[in-house]
Coordinates of C-alpha atoms in Angstrom, one line a residue:
M1194 CA 0.0 0.0 0.0
I1195 CA 3.0 2.3 0.4
W1196 CA 3.4 2.7 -3.3
L1197 CA -0.2 3.8 -3.6
R1198 CA 0.2 6.4 -0.9
R1199 CA 3.4 7.7 -2.6
L1200 CA 1.6 7.8 -6.0
I1201 CA -1.0 10.0 -4.4
A1202 CA 1.7 12.2 -2.9
L1203 CA 3.1 13.0 -6.4
P1204 CA 0.3 15.3 -7.6
L1205 CA 0.2 16.8 -4.2
A1206 CA 3.9 17.6 -4.5
L1207 CA 3.3 19.2 -7.9
T1208 CA 0.4 21.2 -6.4
F1209 CA 2.6 22.3 -3.5
I1210 CA 5.4 23.4 -5.8
I1211 CA 3.2 25.5 -7.9
L1212 CA 1.2 27.0 -5.0
F1213 CA 4.3 27.7 -2.9
I1214 CA 6.1 29.4 -5.8
L1215 CA 3.0 31.5 -6.4
M1216 CA 2.9 32.3 -2.7
L1217 CA 6.6 33.4 -2.8
V1218 CA 5.9 35.8 -5.7
I1219 CA 2.8 37.2 -4.0
F1220 CA 4.6 37.7 -0.7
R1221 CA 7.6 39.2 -2.5
I1222 CA 5.2 41.7 -4.2
N1223 CA 3.8 42.5 -0.8
G1224 CA 7.3 42.9 0.7
T1225 CA 8.4 45.3 -2.1
L1226 CA 5.6 47.1 -3.8
G1227 CA 3.6 47.1 -0.6
N1228 CA 6.4 48.2 1.6
P1229 CA 7.3 51.9 1.9
D1230 CA 10.9 51.1 2.7
F1231 CA 11.3 49.5 -0.8
Y1232 CA 10.5 52.8 -2.5
T1233 CA 12.7 54.9 -0.2
D1234 CA 15.6 52.4 -0.6
Q1235 CA 15.2 52.4 -4.4
L1236 CA 15.3 56.2 -4.5
R1237 CA 18.3 56.3 -2.2
Q1238 CA 20.1 53.7 -4.2
A1239 CA 19.5 55.7 -7.4
D1240 CA 20.8 58.8 -5.6
I1241 CA 17.7 60.5 -7.1
Y1242 CA 17.8 63.6 -5.0
N1243 CA 21.4 64.6 -5.9
F1244 CA 20.6 63.5 -9.5
I1245 CA 17.9 66.1 -9.7
Y1246 CA 20.2 69.0 -8.8
D1247 CA 23.4 67.6 -10.5
D1248 CA 21.9 66.5 -13.8
V1249 CA 18.1 67.2 -14.3
L1250 CA 17.8 70.8 -13.3
P1251 CA 20.9 72.0 -15.1
A1252 CA 19.8 70.3 -18.3
A1253 CA 16.2 71.6 -17.9
L1254 CA 17.4 75.1 -17.3
E1255 CA 19.7 74.9 -20.3
E1256 CA 16.8 74.0 -22.5
T1257 CA 14.2 76.4 -21.1
E1258 CA 13.9 80.0 -22.4
L1259 CA 14.1 81.4 -18.9
G1260 CA 15.2 85.0 -19.2
D1261 CA 15.3 84.9 -23.0
V1262 CA 11.9 86.6 -23.5
P1263 CA 12.1 89.5 -25.8
G1264 CA 11.2 92.8 -24.2
A1265 CA 11.8 91.5 -20.7
V1266 CA 12.9 94.2 -18.2
I1267 CA 16.0 92.2 -17.2
D1268 CA 17.6 89.3 -19.0
I1269 CA 18.4 86.6 -16.5
S1270 CA 19.4 84.0 -19.0
E1271 CA 23.0 84.2 -17.9
M1272 CA 21.9 83.6 -14.3
K1273 CA 20.8 80.0 -14.8
P1274 CA 23.6 78.5 -12.7
H1275 CA 22.8 80.9 -9.9
I1276 CA 19.1 80.1 -10.1
L1277 CA 20.0 76.4 -9.7
S1278 CA 22.1 77.3 -6.7
M1279 CA 19.3 79.3 -5.2
V1280 CA 16.8 76.4 -5.7
E1281 CA 19.3 73.9 -4.1
Q1282 CA 19.9 76.3 -1.2
T1283 CA 16.1 76.7 -0.7
L1284 CA 15.2 73.1 -1.2
P1285 CA 18.3 71.1 -0.5
P1286 CA 18.5 67.4 -1.4
Q1287 CA 18.3 66.3 2.2
W1288 CA 15.0 68.3 2.7
L1289 CA 13.6 67.0 -0.5
Q1290 CA 14.4 63.4 0.5
T1291 CA 12.8 63.9 3.9
Q1292 CA 9.5 65.2 2.4
V1293 CA 9.3 62.5 -0.3
E1294 CA 9.9 59.7 2.2
Q1295 CA 7.3 61.3 4.5
V1296 CA 4.8 61.2 1.7
I1297 CA 5.6 57.6 0.9
N1298 CA 5.7 56.4 4.5
R1299 CA 2.3 58.0 5.3
A1300 CA 0.3 57.8 2.1
L1301 CA 1.2 54.3 0.9
P1302 CA -0.2 52.5 4.0
Y1303 CA -3.4 54.3 3.5
V1304 CA -3.6 53.4 -0.2
L1305 CA -2.9 49.8 0.7
G1306 CA -5.7 49.8 3.3
D1307 CA -3.4 49.5 6.4
T1308 CA -4.7 52.7 7.8
E1309 CA -7.9 54.7 7.5
A1310 CA -6.4 58.1 7.5
F1311 CA -3.1 59.8 6.7
T1312 CA -1.7 63.3 7.1
V1313 CA 1.3 64.7 5.2
N1314 CA 2.6 68.1 6.4
I1315 CA 5.4 69.7 4.5
P1316 CA 6.9 72.7 6.4
L1317 CA 7.3 75.7 4.2
K1318 CA 8.1 78.5 6.7
D1319 CA 11.8 77.7 7.0
R1320 CA 12.0 77.2 3.3
V1321 CA 10.7 80.7 2.6
E1322 CA 13.3 82.1 5.0
A1323 CA 15.9 80.0 3.3
A1324 CA 14.8 81.3 -0.1
A1325 CA 15.2 84.8 1.1
E1326 CA 18.8 84.1 2.3
A1327 CA 19.5 82.3 -1.0
V1328 CA 18.4 85.4 -3.0
K1329 CA 20.5 87.7 -0.8
D1330 CA 23.5 85.4 -1.0
T1331 CA 23.2 85.2 -4.8
L1332 CA 22.8 89.0 -5.2
H1333 CA 26.1 89.4 -3.3
K1334 CA 28.0 87.4 -5.9
E1335 CA 30.3 89.6 -7.9
D1336 CA 28.9 88.4 -11.3
V1337 CA 25.2 88.7 -10.4
F1338 CA 24.1 92.1 -9.0
P1339 CA 26.5 94.2 -11.1
N1340 CA 25.1 92.6 -14.2
L1341 CA 21.5 93.1 -13.1
Y1342 CA 22.3 96.7 -12.1
D1343 CA 23.8 97.4 -15.5
Q1344 CA 20.7 96.0 -17.2
A1345 CA 18.4 98.1 -15.0
M1346 CA 20.4 101.2 -15.8
D1347 CA 20.2 100.5 -19.5
R1348 CA 16.4 100.1 -19.2
I1349 CA 16.1 103.3 -17.2
L1350 CA 18.1 105.2 -19.7
D1351 CA 16.1 103.7 -22.6
E1352 CA 12.9 105.0 -21.0
A1353 CA 14.3 108.3 -19.7
I1354 CA 16.1 109.6 -22.8
P1355 CA 12.9 110.0 -24.9
N1356 CA 11.3 111.9 -22.0
M1357 CA 14.1 114.4 -21.8
G1358 CA 12.5 116.3 -24.7
G1359 CA 10.1 117.8 -22.2
L1360 CA 12.9 119.7 -20.5
P1361 CA 14.5 122.9 -21.6
P1362 CA 17.3 122.2 -24.0
P1363 CA 20.1 123.1 -21.6
L1364 CA 18.7 120.7 -19.0
A1365 CA 18.3 117.8 -21.6
L1366 CA 21.3 115.6 -20.6
S1367 CA 23.1 113.3 -22.9
E1368 CA 22.9 109.6 -22.4
D1369 CA 26.4 109.5 -20.8
E1370 CA 25.6 112.4 -18.5
L1371 CA 22.3 110.9 -17.4
E1372 CA 23.9 107.5 -16.8
S1373 CA 26.6 109.1 -14.7
M1374 CA 24.0 111.1 -12.7
V1375 CA 21.8 108.0 -12.1
R1376 CA 24.8 105.8 -11.1
T1377 CA 26.0 108.5 -8.7
V1378 CA 22.7 109.1 -7.0
L1379 CA 21.7 105.4 -7.0
P1380 CA 24.9 103.4 -6.7
P1381 CA 24.6 99.6 -6.8
E1382 CA 25.6 99.1 -3.1
W1383 CA 22.7 101.4 -2.0
I1384 CA 20.2 99.7 -4.3
L1385 CA 21.3 96.3 -3.0
T1386 CA 20.8 97.5 0.6
Q1387 CA 17.3 98.6 -0.3
I1388 CA 16.5 95.2 -1.9
E1389 CA 17.7 93.3 1.1
G1390 CA 15.7 95.6 3.4
A1391 CA 12.6 94.9 1.3
I1392 CA 13.2 91.1 1.5
D1393 CA 13.7 91.3 5.2
E1394 CA 10.4 93.3 5.5
V1395 CA 8.3 91.1 3.3
V1396 CA 9.4 87.6 4.5
P1397 CA 7.9 87.9 8.0
Y1398 CA 4.6 89.0 6.3
L1399 CA 4.7 85.9 4.0
T1400 CA 5.3 83.6 7.0
K1401 CA 2.5 85.3 9.0
E1402 CA 4.9 86.5 11.8
K1403 CA 3.5 89.9 10.9
E1404 CA 0.2 91.0 9.4
Q1405 CA 1.5 94.2 7.8
F1406 CA 4.6 95.2 6.0
T1407 CA 6.0 98.5 4.8
V1408 CA 8.8 98.6 2.3
R1409 CA 10.3 102.1 2.4
V1410 CA 13.0 103.5 0.2
N1411 CA 14.4 106.6 2.0
I1412 CA 15.4 108.7 -0.9
I1413 CA 16.6 111.4 1.5
E1414 CA 19.6 109.2 2.2
R1415 CA 20.8 110.1 -1.3
L1416 CA 20.0 113.8 -1.1
D1417 CA 23.7 114.8 -0.6
A1418 CA 24.8 112.9 -3.7
L1419 CA 21.9 114.3 -5.6
E1420 CA 22.8 117.8 -4.5
T1421 CA 26.3 117.4 -5.7
V1422 CA 25.2 116.0 -9.1
V1423 CA 22.6 118.8 -9.6
A1424 CA 25.2 121.4 -8.8
D1425 CA 27.7 119.9 -11.2
I1426 CA 25.0 119.8 -14.0
L1427 CA 23.9 123.4 -13.3
K1428 CA 27.5 124.7 -13.5
G1429 CA 27.6 124.0 -17.2
P1430 CA 28.0 126.9 -19.6
Q1431 CA 24.7 126.0 -21.4
I1432 CA 22.8 126.2 -18.2
Y1433 CA 24.5 129.5 -17.4
D1434 CA 23.4 131.0 -20.8
H1435 CA 19.9 129.7 -20.4
L1436 CA 19.5 131.2 -16.9
F1437 CA 20.9 134.6 -18.1
E1438 CA 18.7 134.7 -21.2
D1439 CA 15.5 133.4 -19.6
V1440 CA 15.8 134.7 -16.0
V1441 CA 18.3 137.5 -15.5
A1442 CA 17.7 139.3 -18.8
P1443 CA 13.9 139.5 -18.5
A1444 CA 14.2 140.8 -14.9
I1445 CA 16.5 143.6 -16.1
K1446 CA 14.7 144.4 -19.3
Q1447 CA 11.5 145.2 -17.5
N1448 CA 13.4 148.1 -15.8
I1449 CA 15.1 149.6 -18.9
Q1450 CA 14.0 151.1 -22.2
E1451 CA 15.0 149.8 -25.5
V1452 CA 17.4 152.9 -25.9
T1453 CA 18.5 154.9 -22.9
Q1454 CA 19.7 158.5 -23.9
L1455 CA 22.3 160.0 -21.5
P1456 CA 22.5 163.8 -21.0
I1457 CA 25.9 163.9 -22.7
G1458 CA 24.5 162.8 -26.0
V1459 CA 25.4 159.2 -25.7
A1460 CA 22.8 156.4 -26.0
L1461 CA 22.9 152.9 -24.4
T1462 CA 20.8 150.2 -25.9
D1463 CA 19.2 147.4 -23.8
E1464 CA 21.5 144.9 -25.5
E1465 CA 24.6 146.9 -24.4
I1466 CA 23.3 147.1 -20.9
L1467 CA 22.7 143.3 -20.8
W1468 CA 26.1 142.8 -22.3
A1469 CA 27.6 144.8 -19.4
V1470 CA 25.6 142.8 -16.9
K1471 CA 26.8 139.5 -18.3
E1472 CA 30.3 140.8 -18.3
I1473 CA 30.1 141.4 -14.5
L1474 CA 28.2 138.1 -14.0
P1475 CA 30.7 135.8 -15.8
L1476 CA 30.6 132.0 -15.8
D1477 CA 33.1 131.7 -13.0
W1478 CA 31.1 134.0 -10.8
Y1479 CA 28.0 132.0 -11.6
Q1480 CA 29.7 128.7 -10.9
T1481 CA 30.7 129.9 -7.5
R1482 CA 27.1 130.8 -6.8
V1483 CA 25.6 127.5 -8.0
T1484 CA 26.6 125.4 -5.0
E1485 CA 25.0 128.0 -2.7
I1486 CA 21.8 128.2 -4.8
V1487 CA 21.4 124.5 -5.0
G1488 CA 22.1 124.3 -1.3
Q1489 CA 19.2 126.6 -0.6
V1490 CA 16.8 124.4 -2.7
F1491 CA 18.0 121.2 -1.0
S1492 CA 17.7 122.8 2.4
Y1493 CA 14.1 123.4 1.6
F1494 CA 13.7 119.8 0.6
R1495 CA 15.4 118.6 3.8
G1496 CA 13.1 120.8 5.9
T1497 CA 15.9 123.0 7.3
Q1498 CA 14.6 126.0 5.3
D1499 CA 10.9 127.0 5.4
S1500 CA 10.8 128.7 2.0
S1501 CA 11.7 127.3 -1.4
E1502 CA 12.7 130.8 -2.6
V1503 CA 16.2 131.1 -3.9
V1504 CA 17.9 134.5 -3.5
I1505 CA 20.9 135.7 -5.6
P1506 CA 22.2 139.0 -4.2
L1507 CA 23.3 141.5 -6.9
T1508 CA 24.0 144.6 -4.8
D1509 CA 27.8 144.0 -4.7
R1510 CA 27.8 143.7 -8.5
K1511 CA 26.1 147.1 -9.3
P1512 CA 29.3 149.2 -8.9
V1513 CA 31.1 146.8 -11.3
V1514 CA 28.2 147.2 -13.8
A1515 CA 28.5 151.0 -13.5
R1516 CA 32.2 150.7 -14.2
V1517 CA 31.8 148.5 -17.2
L1518 CA 29.1 150.7 -18.6
G1519 CA 31.2 153.7 -17.8
E1520 CA 34.0 152.4 -19.9
L1521 CA 31.6 151.8 -22.8
V1522 CA 30.1 155.3 -22.4
D1523 CA 33.5 156.8 -22.1
R1524 CA 34.6 155.2 -25.4
K1525 CA 31.4 156.4 -27.1
L1526 CA 31.8 159.9 -25.7
E1527 CA 35.5 160.1 -26.7
S1528 CA 34.5 159.0 -30.2
L1529 CA 31.8 161.6 -30.3
V1530 CA 34.1 164.4 -29.0
D1531 CA 36.7 163.5 -31.6
S1532 CA 34.1 163.9 -34.3
L1533 CA 33.4 167.5 -33.2
P1534 CA 34.9 170.4 -35.2
V1535 CA 37.7 172.5 -33.7
C1536 CA 36.4 175.6 -32.0
T1537 CA 37.1 179.1 -33.5
E1538 CA 38.4 181.7 -31.1
A1539 CA 34.9 183.1 -30.5
Q1540 CA 33.5 179.6 -29.9
L1541 CA 36.4 178.8 -27.6
Q1542 CA 36.0 182.0 -25.6
E1543 CA 32.3 181.2 -25.2
L1544 CA 33.0 177.6 -24.2
L1545 CA 35.5 178.6 -21.6
T1546 CA 33.3 181.2 -20.0
S1547 CA 30.0 179.4 -20.3
P1548 CA 30.4 175.6 -20.8
P1549 CA 27.1 173.8 -21.5
L1550 CA 25.7 171.9 -18.5
N1551 CA 23.5 169.5 -20.4
G1552 CA 25.0 168.0 -23.5
L1553 CA 28.1 168.6 -25.5
P1554 CA 29.3 171.8 -27.1
L1555 CA 29.2 172.3 -30.9
C1556 CA 33.0 172.2 -31.1
R1557 CA 36.0 171.0 -29.2
P1558 CA 38.9 173.2 -28.0
P1559 CA 42.1 172.8 -30.0
D1560 CA 45.1 171.2 -28.2
M1561 CA 42.9 169.9 -25.3
S1562 CA 42.9 166.2 -24.3
Y1563 CA 39.8 164.2 -23.9
A1564 CA 40.2 164.1 -20.1
E1565 CA 40.7 167.8 -19.9
F1566 CA 37.6 168.3 -22.1
K1567 CA 35.5 166.2 -19.7
A1568 CA 36.9 168.1 -16.7
L1569 CA 36.1 171.4 -18.4
L1570 CA 32.5 170.2 -18.9
G1571 CA 32.3 168.6 -15.4
I1572 CA 31.4 165.2 -16.9
D1573 CA 31.5 162.3 -14.3
I1574 CA 30.2 159.2 -16.1
G1575 CA 30.3 157.1 -13.0
T1576 CA 28.1 159.5 -11.1
M1577 CA 25.8 159.7 -14.1
L1578 CA 25.4 155.9 -14.4
T1579 CA 25.1 154.9 -10.8
P1580 CA 21.4 155.9 -10.3
L1581 CA 20.6 154.4 -13.6
V1582 CA 22.3 151.1 -12.7
N1583 CA 20.5 151.1 -9.4
M1584 CA 17.2 151.4 -11.2
W1585 CA 18.0 148.9 -13.9
I1586 CA 19.4 146.1 -11.8
P1587 CA 17.5 144.7 -8.8
D1588 CA 19.3 144.3 -5.5
Q1589 CA 18.7 140.6 -5.8
L1590 CA 17.2 137.9 -8.0
A1591 CA 14.6 135.8 -6.3
F1592 CA 13.5 132.5 -7.7
T1593 CA 10.1 131.4 -6.4
E1594 CA 8.8 127.8 -6.5
A1595 CA 6.9 128.7 -9.7
D1596 CA 10.2 129.9 -11.3
L1597 CA 11.9 126.7 -10.2
R1598 CA 9.0 124.7 -11.6
Q1599 CA 9.3 126.4 -14.9
L1600 CA 13.0 125.9 -14.9
S1601 CA 12.6 122.2 -14.3
G1602 CA 10.1 121.9 -17.2
G1603 CA 7.0 121.4 -15.1
Q1604 CA 3.5 122.7 -15.7
G1605 CA 1.0 123.1 -13.0
D1606 CA 1.3 120.5 -10.2
E1607 CA 2.7 117.8 -12.4
D1608 CA 6.4 118.7 -12.4
M1609 CA 9.6 117.2 -11.3
L1610 CA 10.1 119.6 -8.5
S1611 CA 6.8 118.8 -6.8
Q1612 CA 7.2 115.1 -7.2
A1613 CA 10.8 115.2 -5.8
K1614 CA 9.6 117.2 -2.8
E1615 CA 6.8 114.7 -2.1
W1616 CA 9.1 111.7 -2.5
L1617 CA 11.7 113.2 -0.2
H1618 CA 9.2 114.0 2.5
R1619 CA 7.6 110.5 2.7
G1620 CA 10.0 108.3 0.7
L1621 CA 8.9 105.7 -1.7
T1622 CA 6.7 103.2 0.2
Y1623 CA 4.8 100.0 -0.6
T1624 CA 2.6 98.4 2.0
D1625 CA 0.4 95.4 2.4
E1626 CA -2.5 97.6 1.6
D1627 CA -0.9 98.6 -1.7
L1628 CA -0.4 94.9 -2.4
R1629 CA -4.0 94.2 -1.5
A1630 CA -5.3 96.9 -3.9
H1631 CA -2.9 95.7 -6.6
L1632 CA -4.0 92.0 -6.4
G1633 CA -7.7 92.7 -5.9
A1634 CA -9.7 89.4 -5.7
D1635 CA -6.5 87.4 -6.1
Y1636 CA -5.4 88.6 -2.6
E1637 CA -7.4 85.7 -1.1
T1638 CA -5.2 83.3 -2.9
L1639 CA -2.1 85.1 -1.4
D1640 CA -3.7 84.7 2.0
E1641 CA -4.1 81.0 1.5
V1642 CA -0.5 80.7 0.4
R1643 CA 0.5 82.6 3.5
Q1644 CA -1.4 80.2 5.7
W1645 CA 0.3 77.3 4.0
I1646 CA 3.6 78.8 4.6
A1647 CA 2.9 79.5 8.2
S1648 CA 1.4 76.1 9.1
G1649 CA 2.9 74.0 6.4
F1650 CA 1.2 72.4 3.4
T1651 CA -1.1 69.7 4.7
F1652 CA -2.5 66.9 2.6
T1653 CA -4.8 64.3 4.1
E1654 CA -7.2 61.6 2.9
E1655 CA -9.9 64.2 2.7
E1656 CA -7.9 66.3 0.2
L1657 CA -7.2 63.1 -1.7
R1658 CA -10.9 62.4 -1.8
H1659 CA -11.7 65.9 -3.0
W1660 CA -9.0 65.7 -5.6
I1661 CA -10.2 62.4 -7.0
R1662 CA -13.8 63.6 -7.0
G1663 CA -12.8 66.8 -8.8
M1664 CA -11.1 64.9 -11.7
D1665 CA -14.2 64.2 -13.9
G1666 CA -17.9 63.5 -13.8
D1667 CA -17.5 59.8 -12.7
A1668 CA -15.4 60.8 -9.7
D1669 CA -17.8 59.4 -7.1
E1670 CA -17.7 56.0 -8.8
Q1671 CA -13.9 56.1 -9.1
W1672 CA -13.6 57.0 -5.4
Q1673 CA -15.9 54.2 -4.5
A1674 CA -14.0 51.7 -6.6
F1675 CA -10.7 53.0 -5.1
D1676 CA -12.1 52.6 -1.6
E1677 CA -13.3 49.1 -2.3
V1678 CA -9.9 48.1 -3.7
R1679 CA -8.1 49.7 -0.7
S1680 CA -10.4 47.9 1.7
Q1681 CA -9.8 44.5 0.0
L1682 CA -6.0 45.1 0.0
G1683 CA -6.1 46.0 3.7
T1684 CA -8.1 42.8 4.5
G1685 CA -5.7 40.7 2.4
R1686 CA -2.6 42.2 4.0
R1687 CA -4.0 41.7 7.5
W1688 CA -4.8 38.0 6.9
K1689 CA -1.9 37.2 4.6
M1690 CA -0.2 34.8 7.0
A1691 CA -3.3 32.6 6.9
A1692 CA -2.5 31.9 3.3
W1693 CA 0.4 29.7 4.4
V1694 CA -2.0 27.2 6.0
M1695 CA -2.9 25.5 2.7
P1696 CA 0.7 24.9 1.5
A1697 CA 1.7 23.7 5.0
L1698 CA -1.2 21.2 5.1
I1699 CA -0.3 19.9 1.7
L1700 CA 3.3 19.5 2.7
V1701 CA 2.3 17.6 5.9
A1702 CA 0.0 15.4 3.8
I1703 CA 2.9 14.7 1.4
G1704 CA 5.1 13.7 4.3
A1705 CA 2.4 11.5 5.9
L1706 CA 1.7 9.7 2.6
G1707 CA 5.3 9.3 1.5
G1708 CA 6.9 8.0 4.7
R1709 CA 6.2 5.1 7.1
R1710 CA 7.8 6.6 10.1
W1711 CA 8.2 10.1 11.4
S1712 CA 11.8 10.4 10.2
S1713 CA 10.9 9.3 6.7
R1714 CA 7.9 11.5 6.6
L1715 CA 10.1 14.4 7.5
V1716 CA 12.5 13.5 4.7
W1717 CA 9.7 13.3 2.2
A1718 CA 8.3 16.7 3.1
A1719 CA 11.8 18.3 3.2
A1720 CA 12.6 16.7 -0.2
V1721 CA 9.6 18.2 -1.8
L1722 CA 10.4 21.6 -0.2
A1723 CA 14.0 21.3 -1.5
L1724 CA 12.7 20.4 -5.0
M1725 CA 10.4 23.5 -4.9
A1726 CA 13.3 25.7 -3.8
I1727 CA 15.5 24.3 -6.6
I1728 CA 12.8 24.9 -9.2
A1729 CA 12.1 28.4 -7.8
Y1730 CA 15.8 29.3 -7.9
A1731 CA 16.1 28.0 -11.5
I1732 CA 13.1 30.1 -12.5
F1733 CA 14.2 33.3 -10.9
G1734 CA 17.8 32.8 -11.5
P1735 CA 19.2 31.3 -14.7
L1736 CA 15.9 31.1 -16.6
F1737 CA 14.9 34.7 -15.8
S1738 CA 18.4 36.0 -16.7
A1739 CA 18.4 34.1 -20.0
L1740 CA 14.9 34.5 -21.1
A1741 CA 13.0 37.4 -19.4
Q1742 CA 15.7 39.9 -18.5
P1743 CA 16.9 40.7 -22.1
K1744 CA 13.3 41.2 -23.2
I1745 CA 12.5 43.5 -20.2
D1746 CA 15.7 45.5 -20.9
D1747 CA 14.8 45.8 -24.6
A1748 CA 11.3 46.9 -23.7
L1749 CA 12.5 49.5 -21.3
T1750 CA 15.1 50.8 -23.6
G1751 CA 12.7 51.0 -26.5
A1752 CA 10.1 52.9 -24.4
V1753 CA 12.5 55.8 -23.8
S1754 CA 14.5 55.7 -27.0
Q1755 CA 12.7 58.8 -28.4
A1756 CA 13.4 61.0 -25.4
E1757 CA 15.7 64.0 -25.8
G1758 CA 17.4 66.6 -23.7
F1759 CA 16.7 66.5 -20.0
Q1760 CA 13.8 64.1 -20.6
A1761 CA 16.4 61.6 -21.9
L1762 CA 18.2 62.0 -18.6
L1763 CA 15.0 61.3 -16.7
A1764 CA 14.2 58.4 -19.0
D1765 CA 17.7 56.8 -18.5
K1766 CA 17.4 57.2 -14.8
G1767 CA 13.9 55.7 -14.9
V1768 CA 15.3 52.7 -16.8
T1769 CA 18.1 52.3 -14.3
M1770 CA 15.7 52.5 -11.4
A1771 CA 13.3 50.0 -13.0
Q1772 CA 16.2 47.6 -13.6
N1773 CA 17.3 48.0 -10.0
A1774 CA 13.8 47.4 -8.8
I1775 CA 13.4 44.3 -10.9
D1776 CA 16.8 43.0 -9.8
S1777 CA 15.9 43.6 -6.2
F1778 CA 12.5 41.9 -6.7
V1779 CA 14.0 38.8 -8.4
G1780 CA 17.0 38.8 -6.2
G1781 CA 14.8 38.6 -3.2
L1782 CA 13.0 35.6 -4.7
K1783 CA 16.4 33.9 -5.4
S1784 CA 17.5 34.6 -1.8
Q1785 CA 14.3 33.1 -0.4
A1786 CA 14.7 30.1 -2.7
L1787 CA 18.2 29.5 -1.5
S1788 CA 17.2 30.0 2.2
L1789 CA 14.3 27.5 1.8
L1790 CA 16.7 25.1 0.1
A1791 CA 19.1 25.4 3.0
V1792 CA 16.2 24.7 5.4
A1793 CA 15.0 21.8 3.4
L1794 CA 18.5 20.2 3.2
A1795 CA 18.9 20.7 6.9
L1796 CA 15.6 18.9 7.5
I1797 CA 16.6 16.1 5.2
A1798 CA 19.8 15.7 7.1
L1799 CA 17.9 15.8 10.3
G1800 CA 15.4 13.2 9.1
S1801 CA 18.2 10.9 7.8
A1802 CA 20.0 11.2 11.1
W1803 CA 16.8 10.5 12.9
H1804 CA 16.1 7.4 10.7
I1805 CA 19.6 6.0 11.3
W1806 CA 19.4 6.6 15.0
A1807 CA 16.0 5.0 15.2
G1808 CA 17.2 1.9 13.3
K1809 CA 20.1 1.5 15.6
R1810 CA 17.8 1.8 18.6
R1811 CA 15.5 -0.8 17.2
A1812 CA 18.4 -3.1 16.6

């Protein structure tokens, strides 16, 4: 009867081998695809986090048109390496790894039905602060901010030069002059300080440490530099000519006639008088006054002077004007005297006894010098011109705010002077209220982002549910199907060990049918287990390597063969990771087969030893 029992044991052995190998595969799937550690280990083995920063992002940035947009305010295409550095400093590989592994370790058990809820919280507050530091560190690099500053200057000049046409010609600066002025008043180190201050002010607002922010640019800090630049510009000869023709000359012309007739028969035109005034108000005199004049204006801007009126005293210049005009009148008078005929004796006698008091005589004495002739007539040109000069020339020139507005090219309230005054008093400010008004309805989105930054981005099973339901019209059915699958997976994973009962019973039955005694029964069961292990090792070892592995590799390679650029990098890494995962999966099965073979051989040895010992005992 033993042969019949053993004949029955053979199909059971075949069933056991097939069932056990199938169980090995199922449990290997559960131990890999159903184990969060498998995914995290595969990602670490692939060094995926450093790969992203070392290979993927550089290639992606190289292919993108970041900063290459025509008409952009600033071209940042040359900053791509620095952008990568900022991203890595903001989201370093270690942080990225921590967050990815958190998602895997918390979400996968929920998807597989092991848990009924999950919560993933990604902290963002420290990353925003790190991003701010990354931006500031990058701006301090010697090849970054100077380049951005130069581009900004070029953009400012491109927009400012066409608008210079609204200024009087003498104030219309050349491109080089305007650039020098802007760079002096707004140097790069000061601009960088303002940017850093703005970042430090806005970041606490974004992280909800503060509910308001005020970015303030204190223009008054650059007032001294602006005063120096303005003074240097106004010292130019073209400005001098413009001021004389449009300010000084009109002020004098309103006090003089077109032709002024002197009692001695000499006439002075208004042009001659203005020429004399310009002679005594030369460029060098004007240039010495400019600093004082500009200082008065800027004192008004600073608030140390109540009035914006600029006063240029001219009292000390009046005697000089009288002297210059006297020299001109003297030359005219001498020429006129020289043109007079020589007096006869009768005319001479009359001239000497009764010289004319108003005007010149009809003749000139013979052998008498011009100076003696003037003395004879009592002509004192200086005394004659002094009251006229006092009448023609004001004691001072006063520039009111309206005059300065006209000089700066402004009309009404919309002028450079008024704008400058306003800016200097309050500075340039931008607050959270300005941001709210600028964003309008989109401000609510910003508020949500601020909340995420403050508390971290949280994703739970509820968000997953809403996300799936929001995908399309069949979302409820999809979610129900997903939940059913998840429930079944959870039930199966909780009761997975019970699945070994059937193979174990079959193996016990094989041993009971194949052996007469306990020792032989153990050998029979162990032999079948060993045969199964050998077959499993052959399937997942040599047979898989020879038959399945080449086809899998070809399929993976063919699937990504069309990828280009950074997508090719991702595809190659994906192929490598897939191959590693397959090797890990199959390698685990091989290891399990070898372990089972070792156990089976040990049991065979134990059964054989037991059989020998039992035989000796019976003997």
